[in-house]
GROMACS .gro file of N, CA, C and O in nm:
model
  336
    1UNK      N    1   0.762   1.967  -2.446
    1UNK     CA    2   0.829   1.913  -2.362
    1UNK      C    3   0.962   1.865  -2.343
    1UNK      O    4   1.024   1.814  -2.423
    2UNK      N    5   1.032   1.906  -2.228
    2UNK     CA    6   1.180   1.858  -2.232
    2UNK      C    7   1.181   1.719  -2.189
    2UNK      O    8   1.124   1.652  -2.124
    3UNK      N    9   1.319   1.666  -2.249
    3UNK     CA   10   1.339   1.528  -2.208
    3UNK      C   11   1.412   1.515  -2.072
    3UNK      O   12   1.452   1.628  -2.016
    4UNK      N   13   1.403   1.404  -2.023
    4UNK     CA   14   1.526   1.392  -1.911
    4UNK      C   15   1.642   1.443  -1.929
    4UNK      O   16   1.686   1.514  -1.850
    5UNK      N   17   1.719   1.406  -2.029
    5UNK     CA   18   1.869   1.450  -2.047
    5UNK      C   19   1.862   1.627  -2.058
    5UNK      O   20   1.975   1.657  -1.996
    6UNK      N   21   1.767   1.646  -2.125
    6UNK     CA   22   1.749   1.826  -2.113
    6UNK      C   23   1.738   1.873  -1.989
    6UNK      O   24   1.801   1.965  -1.940
    7UNK      N   25   1.663   1.812  -1.920
    7UNK     CA   26   1.618   1.856  -1.788
    7UNK      C   27   1.735   1.848  -1.688
    7UNK      O   28   1.775   1.920  -1.598
    8UNK      N   29   1.802   1.716  -1.686
    8UNK     CA   30   1.930   1.701  -1.617
    8UNK      C   31   2.044   1.790  -1.663
    8UNK      O   32   2.101   1.843  -1.552
    9UNK      N   33   2.067   1.820  -1.776
    9UNK     CA   34   2.162   1.934  -1.804
    9UNK      C   35   2.129   2.036  -1.752
    9UNK      O   36   2.241   2.138  -1.700
   10UNK      N   37   2.002   2.090  -1.747
   10UNK     CA   38   1.979   2.226  -1.705
   10UNK      C   39   2.000   2.225  -1.546
   10UNK      O   40   2.057   2.314  -1.478
   11UNK      N   41   1.944   2.120  -1.476
   11UNK     CA   42   1.977   2.128  -1.345
   11UNK      C   43   2.133   2.105  -1.292
   11UNK      O   44   2.162   2.169  -1.216
   12UNK      N   45   2.207   2.051  -1.383
   12UNK     CA   46   2.346   2.049  -1.344
   12UNK      C   47   2.411   2.191  -1.361
   12UNK      O   48   2.556   2.228  -1.306
   13UNK      N   49   2.332   2.272  -1.445
   13UNK     CA   50   2.407   2.426  -1.470
   13UNK      C   51   2.353   2.503  -1.358
   13UNK      O   52   2.392   2.640  -1.341
   14UNK      N   53   2.266   2.461  -1.282
   14UNK     CA   54   2.196   2.548  -1.157
   14UNK      C   55   2.298   2.591  -1.041
   14UNK      O   56   2.398   2.490  -1.029
   15UNK      N   57   2.294   2.670  -0.979
   15UNK     CA   58   2.393   2.683  -0.828
   15UNK      C   59   2.343   2.594  -0.766
   15UNK      O   60   2.240   2.542  -0.770
   16UNK      N   61   2.413   2.555  -0.667
   16UNK     CA   62   2.394   2.470  -0.556
   16UNK      C   63   2.275   2.505  -0.473
   16UNK      O   64   2.200   2.427  -0.452
   17UNK      N   65   2.234   2.644  -0.433
   17UNK     CA   66   2.128   2.671  -0.393
   17UNK      C   67   1.978   2.650  -0.465
   17UNK      O   68   1.887   2.610  -0.410
   18UNK      N   69   2.023   2.663  -0.596
   18UNK     CA   70   1.908   2.645  -0.689
   18UNK      C   71   1.877   2.494  -0.706
   18UNK      O   72   1.759   2.442  -0.708
   19UNK      N   73   1.986   2.402  -0.708
   19UNK     CA   74   1.975   2.272  -0.704
   19UNK      C   75   1.882   2.214  -0.590
   19UNK      O   76   1.822   2.131  -0.577
   20UNK      N   77   1.939   2.265  -0.468
   20UNK     CA   78   1.871   2.261  -0.351
   20UNK      C   79   1.732   2.280  -0.323
   20UNK      O   80   1.653   2.198  -0.314
   21UNK      N   81   1.684   2.391  -0.395
   21UNK     CA   82   1.560   2.418  -0.400
   21UNK      C   83   1.479   2.332  -0.523
   21UNK      O   84   1.366   2.297  -0.478
   22UNK      N   85   1.549   2.297  -0.629
   22UNK     CA   86   1.486   2.213  -0.713
   22UNK      C   87   1.446   2.076  -0.656
   22UNK      O   88   1.352   2.013  -0.658
   23UNK      N   89   1.532   2.020  -0.561
   23UNK     CA   90   1.528   1.902  -0.490
   23UNK      C   91   1.406   1.891  -0.402
   23UNK      O   92   1.318   1.812  -0.407
   24UNK      N   93   1.402   2.025  -0.322
   24UNK     CA   94   1.284   2.031  -0.238
   24UNK      C   95   1.151   2.025  -0.303
   24UNK      O   96   1.067   1.946  -0.261
   25UNK      N   97   1.151   2.093  -0.431
   25UNK     CA   98   1.023   2.086  -0.499
   25UNK      C   99   0.984   1.970  -0.552
   25UNK      O  100   0.901   1.917  -0.540
   26UNK      N  101   1.081   1.901  -0.597
   26UNK     CA  102   1.066   1.757  -0.664
   26UNK      C  103   1.030   1.663  -0.555
   26UNK      O  104   0.923   1.569  -0.580
   27UNK      N  105   1.085   1.648  -0.454
   27UNK     CA  106   1.059   1.592  -0.347
   27UNK      C  107   0.917   1.588  -0.280
   27UNK      O  108   0.831   1.502  -0.275
   28UNK      N  109   0.859   1.736  -0.287
   28UNK     CA  110   0.727   1.758  -0.238
   28UNK      C  111   0.640   1.697  -0.347
   28UNK      O  112   0.527   1.644  -0.325
   29UNK      N  113   0.675   1.707  -0.494
   29UNK     CA  114   0.564   1.668  -0.588
   29UNK      C  115   0.565   1.514  -0.607
   29UNK      O  116   0.460   1.451  -0.611
   30UNK      N  117   0.694   1.429  -0.550
   30UNK     CA  118   0.684   1.280  -0.558
   30UNK      C  119   0.587   1.241  -0.413
   30UNK      O  120   0.484   1.158  -0.457
   31UNK      N  121   0.608   1.305  -0.311
   31UNK     CA  122   0.551   1.287  -0.192
   31UNK      C  123   0.396   1.292  -0.211
   31UNK      O  124   0.304   1.199  -0.166
   32UNK      N  125   0.340   1.404  -0.274
   32UNK     CA  126   0.212   1.427  -0.292
   32UNK      C  127   0.143   1.316  -0.406
   32UNK      O  128   0.035   1.270  -0.369
   33UNK      N  129   0.215   1.262  -0.509
   33UNK     CA  130   0.185   1.179  -0.615
   33UNK      C  131   0.167   1.034  -0.539
   33UNK      O  132   0.068   0.991  -0.539
   34UNK      N  133   0.280   0.990  -0.458
   34UNK     CA  134   0.274   0.890  -0.388
   34UNK      C  135   0.147   0.870  -0.273
   34UNK      O  136   0.060   0.797  -0.269
   35UNK      N  137   0.115   1.002  -0.205
   35UNK     CA  138   0.007   0.987  -0.110
   35UNK      C  139  -0.117   0.996  -0.167
   35UNK      O  140  -0.196   0.903  -0.159
   36UNK      N  141  -0.125   1.048  -0.300
   36UNK     CA  142  -0.248   1.026  -0.373
   36UNK      C  143  -0.268   0.884  -0.410
   36UNK      O  144  -0.407   0.830  -0.403
   37UNK      N  145  -0.179   0.835  -0.462
   37UNK     CA  146  -0.177   0.686  -0.510
   37UNK      C  147  -0.214   0.600  -0.397
   37UNK      O  148  -0.295   0.507  -0.406
   38UNK      N  149  -0.146   0.632  -0.287
   38UNK     CA  150  -0.174   0.532  -0.158
   38UNK      C  151  -0.326   0.555  -0.130
   38UNK      O  152  -0.384   0.475  -0.100
   39UNK      N  153  -0.384   0.649  -0.113
   39UNK     CA  154  -0.503   0.697  -0.100
   39UNK      C  155  -0.599   0.644  -0.185
   39UNK      O  156  -0.714   0.557  -0.154
   40UNK      N  157  -0.588   0.644  -0.326
   40UNK     CA  158  -0.671   0.580  -0.416
   40UNK      C  159  -0.643   0.428  -0.401
   40UNK      O  160  -0.757   0.361  -0.405
   41UNK      N  161  -0.549   0.361  -0.392
   41UNK     CA  162  -0.519   0.219  -0.375
   41UNK      C  163  -0.622   0.184  -0.236
   41UNK      O  164  -0.674   0.076  -0.224
   42UNK      N  165  -0.615   0.258  -0.119
   42UNK     CA  166  -0.684   0.227  -0.012
   42UNK      C  167  -0.840   0.252  -0.020
   42UNK      O  168  -0.892   0.158   0.017
   43UNK      N  169  -0.879   0.336  -0.131
   43UNK     CA  170  -1.024   0.355  -0.149
   43UNK      C  171  -1.056   0.206  -0.220
   43UNK      O  172  -1.171   0.161  -0.186
   44UNK      N  173  -0.973   0.202  -0.297
   44UNK     CA  174  -0.998   0.052  -0.397
   44UNK      C  175  -1.031  -0.056  -0.288
   44UNK      O  176  -1.112  -0.149  -0.300
   45UNK      N  177  -0.940  -0.101  -0.214
   45UNK     CA  178  -0.925  -0.211  -0.124
   45UNK      C  179  -1.068  -0.201  -0.037
   45UNK      O  180  -1.116  -0.304   0.004
   46UNK      N  181  -1.055  -0.098   0.028
   46UNK     CA  182  -1.189  -0.032   0.128
   46UNK      C  183  -1.335  -0.096   0.058
   46UNK      O  184  -1.411  -0.163   0.099
   47UNK      N  185  -1.310  -0.037  -0.079
   47UNK     CA  186  -1.450  -0.069  -0.162
   47UNK      C  187  -1.466  -0.236  -0.152
   47UNK      O  188  -1.586  -0.272  -0.186
   48UNK      N  189  -1.368  -0.305  -0.212
   48UNK     CA  190  -1.367  -0.430  -0.218
   48UNK      C  191  -1.394  -0.490  -0.101
   48UNK      O  192  -1.467  -0.608  -0.111
   49UNK      N  193  -1.359  -0.464   0.009
   49UNK     CA  194  -1.368  -0.512   0.151
   49UNK      C  195  -1.526  -0.510   0.168
   49UNK      O  196  -1.594  -0.610   0.246
   50UNK      N  197  -1.578  -0.392   0.141
   50UNK     CA  198  -1.733  -0.380   0.160
   50UNK      C  199  -1.819  -0.481   0.074
   50UNK      O  200  -1.907  -0.544   0.127
   51UNK      N  201  -1.769  -0.491  -0.042
   51UNK     CA  202  -1.825  -0.584  -0.131
   51UNK      C  203  -1.827  -0.732  -0.072
   51UNK      O  204  -1.925  -0.797  -0.071
   52UNK      N  205  -1.708  -0.761  -0.030
   52UNK     CA  206  -1.704  -0.904   0.056
   52UNK      C  207  -1.797  -0.921   0.151
   52UNK      O  208  -1.845  -1.028   0.179
   53UNK      N  209  -1.796  -0.803   0.263
   53UNK     CA  210  -1.870  -0.837   0.354
   53UNK      C  211  -2.033  -0.841   0.319
   53UNK      O  212  -2.092  -0.898   0.411
   54UNK      N  213  -2.062  -0.778   0.221
   54UNK     CA  214  -2.220  -0.789   0.184
   54UNK      C  215  -2.228  -0.911   0.087
   54UNK      O  216  -2.355  -0.930   0.049
   55UNK      N  217  -2.141  -0.999   0.040
   55UNK     CA  218  -2.170  -1.109  -0.025
   55UNK      C  219  -2.186  -1.230   0.034
   55UNK      O  220  -2.130  -1.283   0.125
   56UNK      N  221  -2.307  -1.283   0.042
   56UNK     CA  222  -2.377  -1.401   0.107
   56UNK      C  223  -2.259  -1.506   0.048
   56UNK      O  224  -2.238  -1.599   0.168
   57UNK      N  225  -2.249  -1.548  -0.039
   57UNK     CA  226  -2.180  -1.654  -0.108
   57UNK      C  227  -2.027  -1.636  -0.033
   57UNK      O  228  -1.945  -1.750   0.019
   58UNK      N  229  -1.958  -1.513  -0.019
   58UNK     CA  230  -1.838  -1.504   0.053
   58UNK      C  231  -1.824  -1.531   0.205
   58UNK      O  232  -1.756  -1.610   0.264
   59UNK      N  233  -1.947  -1.482   0.263
   59UNK     CA  234  -1.978  -1.520   0.421
   59UNK      C  235  -1.966  -1.649   0.430
   59UNK      O  236  -1.931  -1.733   0.537
   60UNK      N  237  -2.052  -1.723   0.336
   60UNK     CA  238  -2.073  -1.868   0.360
   60UNK      C  239  -1.926  -1.945   0.329
   60UNK      O  240  -1.896  -2.034   0.403
   61UNK      N  241  -1.848  -1.902   0.253
   61UNK     CA  242  -1.728  -1.948   0.244
   61UNK      C  243  -1.635  -1.938   0.367
   61UNK      O  244  -1.574  -2.020   0.431
   62UNK      N  245  -1.630  -1.822   0.422
   62UNK     CA  246  -1.563  -1.778   0.538
   62UNK      C  247  -1.614  -1.883   0.658
   62UNK      O  248  -1.530  -1.931   0.725
   63UNK      N  249  -1.745  -1.887   0.682
   63UNK     CA  250  -1.790  -1.986   0.773
   63UNK      C  251  -1.750  -2.147   0.750
   63UNK      O  252  -1.698  -2.207   0.857
   64UNK      N  253  -1.739  -2.162   0.636
   64UNK     CA  254  -1.720  -2.311   0.599
   64UNK      C  255  -1.557  -2.323   0.620
   64UNK      O  256  -1.511  -2.436   0.702
   65UNK      N  257  -1.452  -2.245   0.592
   65UNK     CA  258  -1.301  -2.233   0.628
   65UNK      C  259  -1.311  -2.232   0.775
   65UNK      O  260  -1.201  -2.293   0.838
   66UNK      N  261  -1.393  -2.152   0.865
   66UNK     CA  262  -1.366  -2.160   0.981
   66UNK      C  263  -1.407  -2.275   1.053
   66UNK      O  264  -1.317  -2.332   1.151
   67UNK      N  265  -1.516  -2.355   1.003
   67UNK     CA  266  -1.508  -2.475   1.064
   67UNK      C  267  -1.432  -2.593   1.022
   67UNK      O  268  -1.393  -2.676   1.107
   68UNK      N  269  -1.379  -2.590   0.901
   68UNK     CA  270  -1.281  -2.669   0.869
   68UNK      C  271  -1.147  -2.653   0.950
   68UNK      O  272  -1.069  -2.754   0.976
   69UNK      N  273  -1.123  -2.537   0.987
   69UNK     CA  274  -1.002  -2.523   1.059
   69UNK      C  275  -1.021  -2.514   1.202
   69UNK      O  276  -0.906  -2.509   1.301
   70UNK      N  277  -1.127  -2.549   1.260
   70UNK     CA  278  -1.160  -2.506   1.404
   70UNK      C  279  -1.083  -2.633   1.473
   70UNK      O  280  -1.016  -2.608   1.576
   71UNK      N  281  -1.083  -2.772   1.438
   71UNK     CA  282  -0.998  -2.850   1.494
   71UNK      C  283  -0.838  -2.837   1.506
   71UNK      O  284  -0.780  -2.843   1.618
   72UNK      N  285  -0.792  -2.791   1.401
   72UNK     CA  286  -0.648  -2.767   1.389
   72UNK      C  287  -0.624  -2.630   1.488
   72UNK      O  288  -0.522  -2.638   1.573
   73UNK      N  289  -0.704  -2.530   1.479
   73UNK     CA  290  -0.697  -2.411   1.577
   73UNK      C  291  -0.690  -2.472   1.720
   73UNK      O  292  -0.614  -2.412   1.810
   74UNK      N  293  -0.792  -2.569   1.754
   74UNK     CA  294  -0.820  -2.593   1.907
   74UNK      C  295  -0.693  -2.670   1.945
   74UNK      O  296  -0.609  -2.656   2.056
   75UNK      N  297  -0.623  -2.753   1.846
   75UNK     CA  298  -0.491  -2.840   1.880
   75UNK      C  299  -0.407  -2.737   1.911
   75UNK      O  300  -0.306  -2.756   1.985
   76UNK      N  301  -0.372  -2.632   1.812
   76UNK     CA  302  -0.271  -2.554   1.815
   76UNK      C  303  -0.258  -2.476   1.950
   76UNK      O  304  -0.176  -2.431   2.014
   77UNK      N  305  -0.388  -2.450   1.990
   77UNK     CA  306  -0.392  -2.364   2.104
   77UNK      C  307  -0.369  -2.460   2.227
   77UNK      O  308  -0.264  -2.403   2.323
   78UNK      N  309  -0.405  -2.571   2.217
   78UNK     CA  310  -0.360  -2.665   2.344
   78UNK      C  311  -0.206  -2.689   2.358
   78UNK      O  312  -0.160  -2.687   2.464
   79UNK      N  313  -0.134  -2.708   2.234
   79UNK     CA  314  -0.014  -2.725   2.205
   79UNK      C  315   0.062  -2.587   2.275
   79UNK      O  316   0.166  -2.618   2.341
   80UNK      N  317  -0.001  -2.513   2.257
   80UNK     CA  318   0.087  -2.382   2.300
   80UNK      C  319   0.056  -2.345   2.445
   80UNK      O  320   0.173  -2.296   2.518
   81UNK      N  321  -0.036  -2.401   2.507
   81UNK     CA  322  -0.049  -2.398   2.636
   81UNK      C  323   0.009  -2.496   2.724
   81UNK      O  324   0.046  -2.481   2.846
   82UNK      N  325   0.060  -2.627   2.661
   82UNK     CA  326   0.100  -2.720   2.745
   82UNK      C  327   0.274  -2.701   2.757
   82UNK      O  328   0.321  -2.644   2.683
   83UNK      N  329   0.320  -2.730   2.872
   83UNK     CA  330   0.469  -2.707   2.877
   83UNK      C  331   0.540  -2.804   2.795
   83UNK      O  332   0.499  -2.910   2.735
   84UNK      N  333   0.658  -2.761   2.739
   84UNK     CA  334   0.743  -2.840   2.636
   84UNK      C  335   0.849  -2.930   2.738
   84UNK      O  336   0.878  -2.931   2.827
   0.00000   0.00000   0.00000
């Protein structure tokens, strides 16, 4: 396996056209890798959200938080509607 410095040295010896082609190929490789990682992360997040939705304890916590913030939310709504 080549080291970074060896690859860089080889790339510097390429013609301009070959360097441009190399950049295009490397860009495509990086794009594919980022896309795959993003899709994997999205799948993990989706799985976690599904677990949360199905968890009765989590649902109870959400309802409790909604109740605790209800008064503050109502007050904020009223302040937003009143003329300044």
